[in-house]
XYZ file of C-alpha atoms in Angstrom:
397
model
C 17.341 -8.193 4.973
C 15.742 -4.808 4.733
C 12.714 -4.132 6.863
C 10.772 -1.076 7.792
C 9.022 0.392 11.243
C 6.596 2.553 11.529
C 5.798 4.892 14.877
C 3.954 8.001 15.072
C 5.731 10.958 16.109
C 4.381 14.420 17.965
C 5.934 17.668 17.138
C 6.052 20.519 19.206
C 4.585 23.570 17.785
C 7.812 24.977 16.469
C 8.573 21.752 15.150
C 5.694 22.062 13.105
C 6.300 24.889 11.648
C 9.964 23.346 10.745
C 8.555 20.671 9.253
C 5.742 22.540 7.434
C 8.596 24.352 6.099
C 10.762 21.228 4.815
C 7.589 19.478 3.258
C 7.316 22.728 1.092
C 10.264 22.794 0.004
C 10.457 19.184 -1.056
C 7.329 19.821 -2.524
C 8.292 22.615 -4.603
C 11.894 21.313 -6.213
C 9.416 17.880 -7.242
C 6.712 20.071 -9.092
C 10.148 22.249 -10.142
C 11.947 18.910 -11.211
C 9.161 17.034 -12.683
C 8.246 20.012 -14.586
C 11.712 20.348 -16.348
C 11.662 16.852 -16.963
C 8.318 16.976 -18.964
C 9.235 20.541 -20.820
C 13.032 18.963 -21.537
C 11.350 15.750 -23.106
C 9.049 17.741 -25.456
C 11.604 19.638 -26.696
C 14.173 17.102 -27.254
C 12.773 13.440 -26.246
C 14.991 13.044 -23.736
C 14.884 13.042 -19.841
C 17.067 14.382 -17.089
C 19.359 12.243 -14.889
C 19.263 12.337 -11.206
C 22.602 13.876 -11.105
C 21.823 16.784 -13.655
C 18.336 17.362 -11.437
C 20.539 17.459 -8.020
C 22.773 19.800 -9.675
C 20.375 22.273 -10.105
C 19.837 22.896 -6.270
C 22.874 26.037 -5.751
C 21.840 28.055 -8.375
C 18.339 27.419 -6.803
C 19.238 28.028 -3.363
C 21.013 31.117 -4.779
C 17.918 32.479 -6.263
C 15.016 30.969 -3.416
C 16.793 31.776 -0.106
C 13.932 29.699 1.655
C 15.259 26.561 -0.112
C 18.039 26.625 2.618
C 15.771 26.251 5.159
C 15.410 22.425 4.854
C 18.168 19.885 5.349
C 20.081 19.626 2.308
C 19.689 15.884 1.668
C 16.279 16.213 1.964
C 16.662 18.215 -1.404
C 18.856 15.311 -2.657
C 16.469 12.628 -2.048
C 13.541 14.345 -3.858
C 15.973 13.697 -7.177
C 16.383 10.365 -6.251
C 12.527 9.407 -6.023
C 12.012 11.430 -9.188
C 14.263 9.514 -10.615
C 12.939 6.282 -9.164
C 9.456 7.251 -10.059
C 10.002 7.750 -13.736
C 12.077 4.292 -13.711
C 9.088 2.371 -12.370
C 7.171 4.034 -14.986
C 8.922 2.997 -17.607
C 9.502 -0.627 -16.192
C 5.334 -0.874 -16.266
C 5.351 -1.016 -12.454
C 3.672 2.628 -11.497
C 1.542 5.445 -13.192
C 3.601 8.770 -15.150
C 4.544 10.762 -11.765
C 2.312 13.455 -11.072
C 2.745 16.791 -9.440
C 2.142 17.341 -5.632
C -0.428 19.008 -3.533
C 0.182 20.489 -0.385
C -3.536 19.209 0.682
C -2.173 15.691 0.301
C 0.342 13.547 2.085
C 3.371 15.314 2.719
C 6.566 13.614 3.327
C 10.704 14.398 3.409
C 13.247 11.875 3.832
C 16.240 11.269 5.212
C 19.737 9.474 3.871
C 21.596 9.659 7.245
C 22.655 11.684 10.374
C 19.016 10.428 12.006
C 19.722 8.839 15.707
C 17.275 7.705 18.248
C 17.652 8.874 22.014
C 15.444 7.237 23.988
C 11.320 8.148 23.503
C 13.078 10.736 21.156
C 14.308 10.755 16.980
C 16.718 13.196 16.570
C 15.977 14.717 13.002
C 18.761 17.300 11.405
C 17.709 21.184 11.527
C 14.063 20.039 13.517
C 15.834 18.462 16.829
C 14.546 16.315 18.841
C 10.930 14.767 18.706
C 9.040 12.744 21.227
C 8.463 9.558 19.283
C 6.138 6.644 20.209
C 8.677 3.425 19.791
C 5.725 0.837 20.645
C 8.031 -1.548 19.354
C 12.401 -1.933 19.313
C 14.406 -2.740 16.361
C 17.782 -4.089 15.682
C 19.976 -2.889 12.328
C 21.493 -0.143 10.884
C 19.753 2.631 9.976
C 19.063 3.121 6.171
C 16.517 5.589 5.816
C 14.235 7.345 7.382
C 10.841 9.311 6.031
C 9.089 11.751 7.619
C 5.376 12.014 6.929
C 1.977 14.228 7.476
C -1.223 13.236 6.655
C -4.234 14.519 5.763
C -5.680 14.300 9.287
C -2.880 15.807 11.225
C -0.729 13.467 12.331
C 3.008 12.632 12.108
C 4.568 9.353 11.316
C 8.075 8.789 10.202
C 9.020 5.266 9.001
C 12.267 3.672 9.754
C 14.588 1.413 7.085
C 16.608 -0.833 8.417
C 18.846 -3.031 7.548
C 19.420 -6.308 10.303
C 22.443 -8.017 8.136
C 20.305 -11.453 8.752
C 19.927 -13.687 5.080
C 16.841 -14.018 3.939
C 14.890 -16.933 5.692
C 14.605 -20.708 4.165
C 11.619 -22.067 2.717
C 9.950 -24.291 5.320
C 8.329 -27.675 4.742
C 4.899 -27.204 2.871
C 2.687 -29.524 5.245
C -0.263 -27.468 4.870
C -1.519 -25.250 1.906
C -4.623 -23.303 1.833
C -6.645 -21.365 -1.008
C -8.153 -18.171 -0.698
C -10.960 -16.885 -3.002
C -12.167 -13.418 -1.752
C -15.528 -11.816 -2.179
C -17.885 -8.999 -1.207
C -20.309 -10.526 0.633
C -17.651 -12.559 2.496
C -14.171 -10.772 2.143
C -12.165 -13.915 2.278
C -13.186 -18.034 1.342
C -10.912 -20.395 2.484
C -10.110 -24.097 0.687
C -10.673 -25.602 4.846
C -14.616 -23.852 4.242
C -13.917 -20.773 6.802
C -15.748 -17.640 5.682
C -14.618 -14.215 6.899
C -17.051 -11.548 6.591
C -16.885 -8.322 4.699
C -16.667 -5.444 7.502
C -17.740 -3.049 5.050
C -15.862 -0.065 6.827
C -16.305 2.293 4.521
C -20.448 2.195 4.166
C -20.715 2.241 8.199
C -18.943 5.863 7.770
C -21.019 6.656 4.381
C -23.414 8.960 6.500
C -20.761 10.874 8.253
C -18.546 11.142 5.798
C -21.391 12.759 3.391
C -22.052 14.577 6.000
C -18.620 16.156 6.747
C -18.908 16.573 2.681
C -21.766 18.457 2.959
C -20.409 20.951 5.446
C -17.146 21.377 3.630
C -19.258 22.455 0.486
C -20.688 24.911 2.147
C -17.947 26.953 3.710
C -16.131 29.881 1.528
C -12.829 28.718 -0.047
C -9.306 29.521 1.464
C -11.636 30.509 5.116
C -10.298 29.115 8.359
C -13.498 27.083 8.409
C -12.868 25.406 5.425
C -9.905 24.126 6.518
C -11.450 22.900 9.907
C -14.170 21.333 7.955
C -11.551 19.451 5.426
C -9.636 18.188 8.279
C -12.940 16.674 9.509
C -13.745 15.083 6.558
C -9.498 13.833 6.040
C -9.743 12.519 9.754
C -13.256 10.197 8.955
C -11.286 8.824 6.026
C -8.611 8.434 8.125
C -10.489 6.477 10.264
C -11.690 4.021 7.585
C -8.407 2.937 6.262
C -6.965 2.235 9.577
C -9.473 -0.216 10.650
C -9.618 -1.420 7.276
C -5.300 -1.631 7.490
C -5.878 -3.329 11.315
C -8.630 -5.763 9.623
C -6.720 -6.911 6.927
C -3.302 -7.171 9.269
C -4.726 -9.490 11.698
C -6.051 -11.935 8.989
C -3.142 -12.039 6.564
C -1.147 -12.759 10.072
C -3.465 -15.542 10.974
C -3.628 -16.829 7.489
C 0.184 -16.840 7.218
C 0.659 -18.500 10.738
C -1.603 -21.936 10.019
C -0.315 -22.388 6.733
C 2.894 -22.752 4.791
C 1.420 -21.993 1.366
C -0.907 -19.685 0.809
C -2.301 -19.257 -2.795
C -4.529 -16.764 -4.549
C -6.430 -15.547 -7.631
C -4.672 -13.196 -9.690
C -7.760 -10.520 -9.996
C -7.814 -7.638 -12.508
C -8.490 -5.161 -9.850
C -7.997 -1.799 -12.101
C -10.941 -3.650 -14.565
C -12.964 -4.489 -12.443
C -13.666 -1.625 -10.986
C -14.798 0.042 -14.389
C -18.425 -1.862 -13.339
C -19.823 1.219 -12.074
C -22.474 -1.094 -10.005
C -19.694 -2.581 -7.940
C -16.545 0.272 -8.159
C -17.375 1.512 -4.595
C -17.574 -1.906 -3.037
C -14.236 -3.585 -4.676
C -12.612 -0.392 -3.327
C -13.713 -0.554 -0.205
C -12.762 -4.296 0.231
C -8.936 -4.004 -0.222
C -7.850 -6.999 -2.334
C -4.749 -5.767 -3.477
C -3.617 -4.550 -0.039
C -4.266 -8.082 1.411
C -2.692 -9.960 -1.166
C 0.589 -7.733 -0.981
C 0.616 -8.190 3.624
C 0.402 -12.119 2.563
C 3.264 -11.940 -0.353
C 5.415 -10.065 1.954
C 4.655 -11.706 5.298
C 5.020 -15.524 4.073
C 8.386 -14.541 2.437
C 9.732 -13.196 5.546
C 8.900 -16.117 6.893
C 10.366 -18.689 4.167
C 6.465 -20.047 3.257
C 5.292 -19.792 -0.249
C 2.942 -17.240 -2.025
C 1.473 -17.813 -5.613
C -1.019 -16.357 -7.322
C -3.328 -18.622 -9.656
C -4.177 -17.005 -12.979
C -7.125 -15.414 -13.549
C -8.704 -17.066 -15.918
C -8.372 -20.205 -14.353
C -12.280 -21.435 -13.862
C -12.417 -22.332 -10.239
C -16.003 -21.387 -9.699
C -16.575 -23.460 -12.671
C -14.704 -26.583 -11.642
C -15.674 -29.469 -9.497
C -12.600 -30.526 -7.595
C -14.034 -33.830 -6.622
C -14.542 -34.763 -10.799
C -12.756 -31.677 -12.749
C -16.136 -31.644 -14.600
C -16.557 -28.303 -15.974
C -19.973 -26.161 -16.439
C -20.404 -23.836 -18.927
C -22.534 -21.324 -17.560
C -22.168 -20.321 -14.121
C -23.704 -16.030 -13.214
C -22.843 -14.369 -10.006
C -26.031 -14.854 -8.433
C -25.602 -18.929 -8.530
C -23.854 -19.163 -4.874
C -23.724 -23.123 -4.805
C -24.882 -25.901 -7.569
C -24.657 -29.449 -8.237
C -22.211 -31.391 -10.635
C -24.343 -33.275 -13.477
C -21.280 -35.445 -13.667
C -21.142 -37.057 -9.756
C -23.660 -35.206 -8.316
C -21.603 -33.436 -5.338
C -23.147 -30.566 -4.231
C -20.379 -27.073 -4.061
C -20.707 -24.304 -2.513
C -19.532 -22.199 -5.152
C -16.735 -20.078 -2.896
C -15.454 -23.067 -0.953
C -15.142 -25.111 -3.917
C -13.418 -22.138 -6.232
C -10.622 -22.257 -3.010
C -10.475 -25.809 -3.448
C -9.612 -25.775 -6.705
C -7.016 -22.686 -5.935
C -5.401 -24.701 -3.544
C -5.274 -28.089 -6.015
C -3.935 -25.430 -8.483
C -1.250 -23.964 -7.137
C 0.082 -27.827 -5.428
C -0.099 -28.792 -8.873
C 2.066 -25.773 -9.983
C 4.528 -26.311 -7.464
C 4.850 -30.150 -7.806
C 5.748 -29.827 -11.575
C 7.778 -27.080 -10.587
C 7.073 -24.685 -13.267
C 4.818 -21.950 -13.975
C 2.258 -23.582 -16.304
C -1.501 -23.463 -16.106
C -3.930 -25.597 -17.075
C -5.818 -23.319 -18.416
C -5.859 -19.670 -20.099
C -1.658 -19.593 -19.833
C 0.482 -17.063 -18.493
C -1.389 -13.474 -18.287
C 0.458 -10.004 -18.915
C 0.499 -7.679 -16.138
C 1.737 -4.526 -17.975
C 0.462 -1.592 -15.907
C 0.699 -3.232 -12.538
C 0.820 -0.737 -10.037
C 1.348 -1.933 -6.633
C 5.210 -3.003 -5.763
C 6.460 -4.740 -3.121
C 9.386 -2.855 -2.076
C 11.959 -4.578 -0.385
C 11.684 -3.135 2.252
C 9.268 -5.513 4.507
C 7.307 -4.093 7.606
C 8.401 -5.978 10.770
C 5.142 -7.014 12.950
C 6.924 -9.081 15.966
C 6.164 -7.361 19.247
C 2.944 -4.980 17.777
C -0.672 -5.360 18.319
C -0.961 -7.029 15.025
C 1.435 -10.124 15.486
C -1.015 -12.218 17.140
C 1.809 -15.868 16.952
């Protein structure tokens, strides 16, 4: 089984500039690549092959003598996720690859010759750099990816591989449905409500304030750059406690419960309702739904997503009566049929749960109602690749 660790790493000054270097250059022969691809296609409808874009790197190097500076397979691998992109693109599970920014994430990877010594990764052509292993790991190593962010700081992520089979599925002895919201983030079908933090509208005001200041400073100044990496580091800020949030429940979720089951939510539509877009982004549905897919399958439970136009809100699970009309400011009603009295979350998790029990009894993917859904154009993938949480902060068994 494949899994994947994550430490942050601190350069030395000169190390910096190494890497600086390396991102560049990775950055460049994508833009380069990706460009041939798109002029090649117009002029003949065809694409380019990973091997034909990796053979284009010694006439390059003969031409750019900074394209040396880099390892070599870091060169190599930029073909490869080209190549990898465009696939995904064409199998409907990612967006037409796009060209790179050096204000963005920067990142470089490595196939091989990558050894740990200690509190120190040994990288080729950089050396060796203090690295923070909070946490050990057993395997061979795969691959490993170097990364920058926007705020400053170095992480490189680890691929390993442990040789272990890929766990059994445990005994289903207790399921729970999730229906998540905005005003609560998460419903469960046992009536436990888990409250939106709202992370992002606590650092509204300072991040439109750091905006503000950015605006005003003259373009390609020293300043300007200070004042971006202000306003990189409060978003930076926002998604980690949002990533830590969303962590810790998916891990308590997936301990107390050997199936786990979902609605399958048109996130990309929904948040073409200009009145809620900031809000359902801010929430991160689609990030918790992929840490439960991927934790309960490392784990043997079961994951399944209900489809989405299954009427849960609508339903009473004690009668299946069905209303017709039900808006989003009803929060709880009555059933005209036995008179139980919902609370419109708990009892849409209720039905979830009954749903997907149902689903797995029959042993089939049927629904009762609205049938299978299309999900051309879904972007996120889980890779196989699995983060490993045993012995962090997180991991809370």
């Amino acid at each position: 089984m494949y899994k994947a660790y994550k430490y942050r790493i601190y350069p030395t000054s000169e190390q910096e500039i190494l890497l600086a270097k390396s991102f560049g250059c990775a950055r460049w022969f994508w833009n380069y690549a990706l460009n041939l691809c798109q002029e090649t296609y117009k002029n003949t409808g065809k694409g380019l092959s990973r091997g034909y874009i990796q053979g284009l790197l010694p006439a390059l190097k003969k031409e750019y003598e900074w394209l040396k500076d880099p390892y070599s397979q870091c060169l190599q691998v930029v073909a490869l996720n080209l190549s990898t992109a465009y696939k995904n693109f064409f199998d409907k599970r990612a967006r037409l690859p796009r060209f790179k920014s050096k204000h963005s994430r920067q990142s470089i990877g490595y196939p091989q010759n990558v050894k740990f010594d200690g509190d120190y990764i040994n990288l080729p052509k950089i050396g060796l750099v203090h690295c923070r292993l909070h946490r050990s790991f057993e395997g061979d190593i795969k691959t490993v990816t170097v990364s920058r962010n926007p705020d400053g700081k170095y992480f490189v992520s680890v691929r390993v591989d442990d040789c272990k089979a890929n766990p059994k599925s445990v005994a289903v002895n207790k399921a729970v449905g999730i229906d998540v919201g905005l005003s609560h983030f998460a419903i469960t079908s046992d009536g436990s409500k888990f409250d939106n933090p709202r992370y992002f509208v606590k650092r509204q005001r300072n991040l439109k304030r750091k905006q503000h200041k950015l605006s005003r400073k003259k373009k390609g100044s020293q300043n300007r750059k200070k004042a971006r990496l202000a306003v990189a580091k409060v978003h930076s800020k926002t998604a980690r406690c949002r990533e830590d949030f969303l962590h810790k429940l998916s891990r308590k979720i997936v301990n107390e419960n050997q199936v786990i089951a979902v609605e399958n939510l048109n996130i990309k539509g929904m948040v073409k309702n200009h009145n809620l877009a900031k809000a359902i982004s801010d929430v991160g549905w689609g990030m918790f739904c992929t840490m439960l897919k991927y934790k309960a399958e490392n784990e043997g439970k079961t994951y399944i997503e209900i489809d989405r136009f299954f009427p849960s809100s609508k339903t009473c699970h004690v009668c299946l009566n069905q209303v017709e009309h039900l808006t989003l400011d009803v929060r709880a009603w009555t059933c005209k049929h036995c008179g139980t009295h919902h609370d419109r979350d708990v009892n849409a998790a209720i039905n979830i749960r009954n749903e997907a029990l149902r689903i797995l009894a029959l042993g089939t993917s049927a629904f009762a109602c609205g049938g299978d859904v299309s999900r051309r154009g879904k972007t996120s993938v889980l890779l196989d690749a699995i983060p490993n949480e045993s012995g962090s902060q997180r991991c809370t068994a």
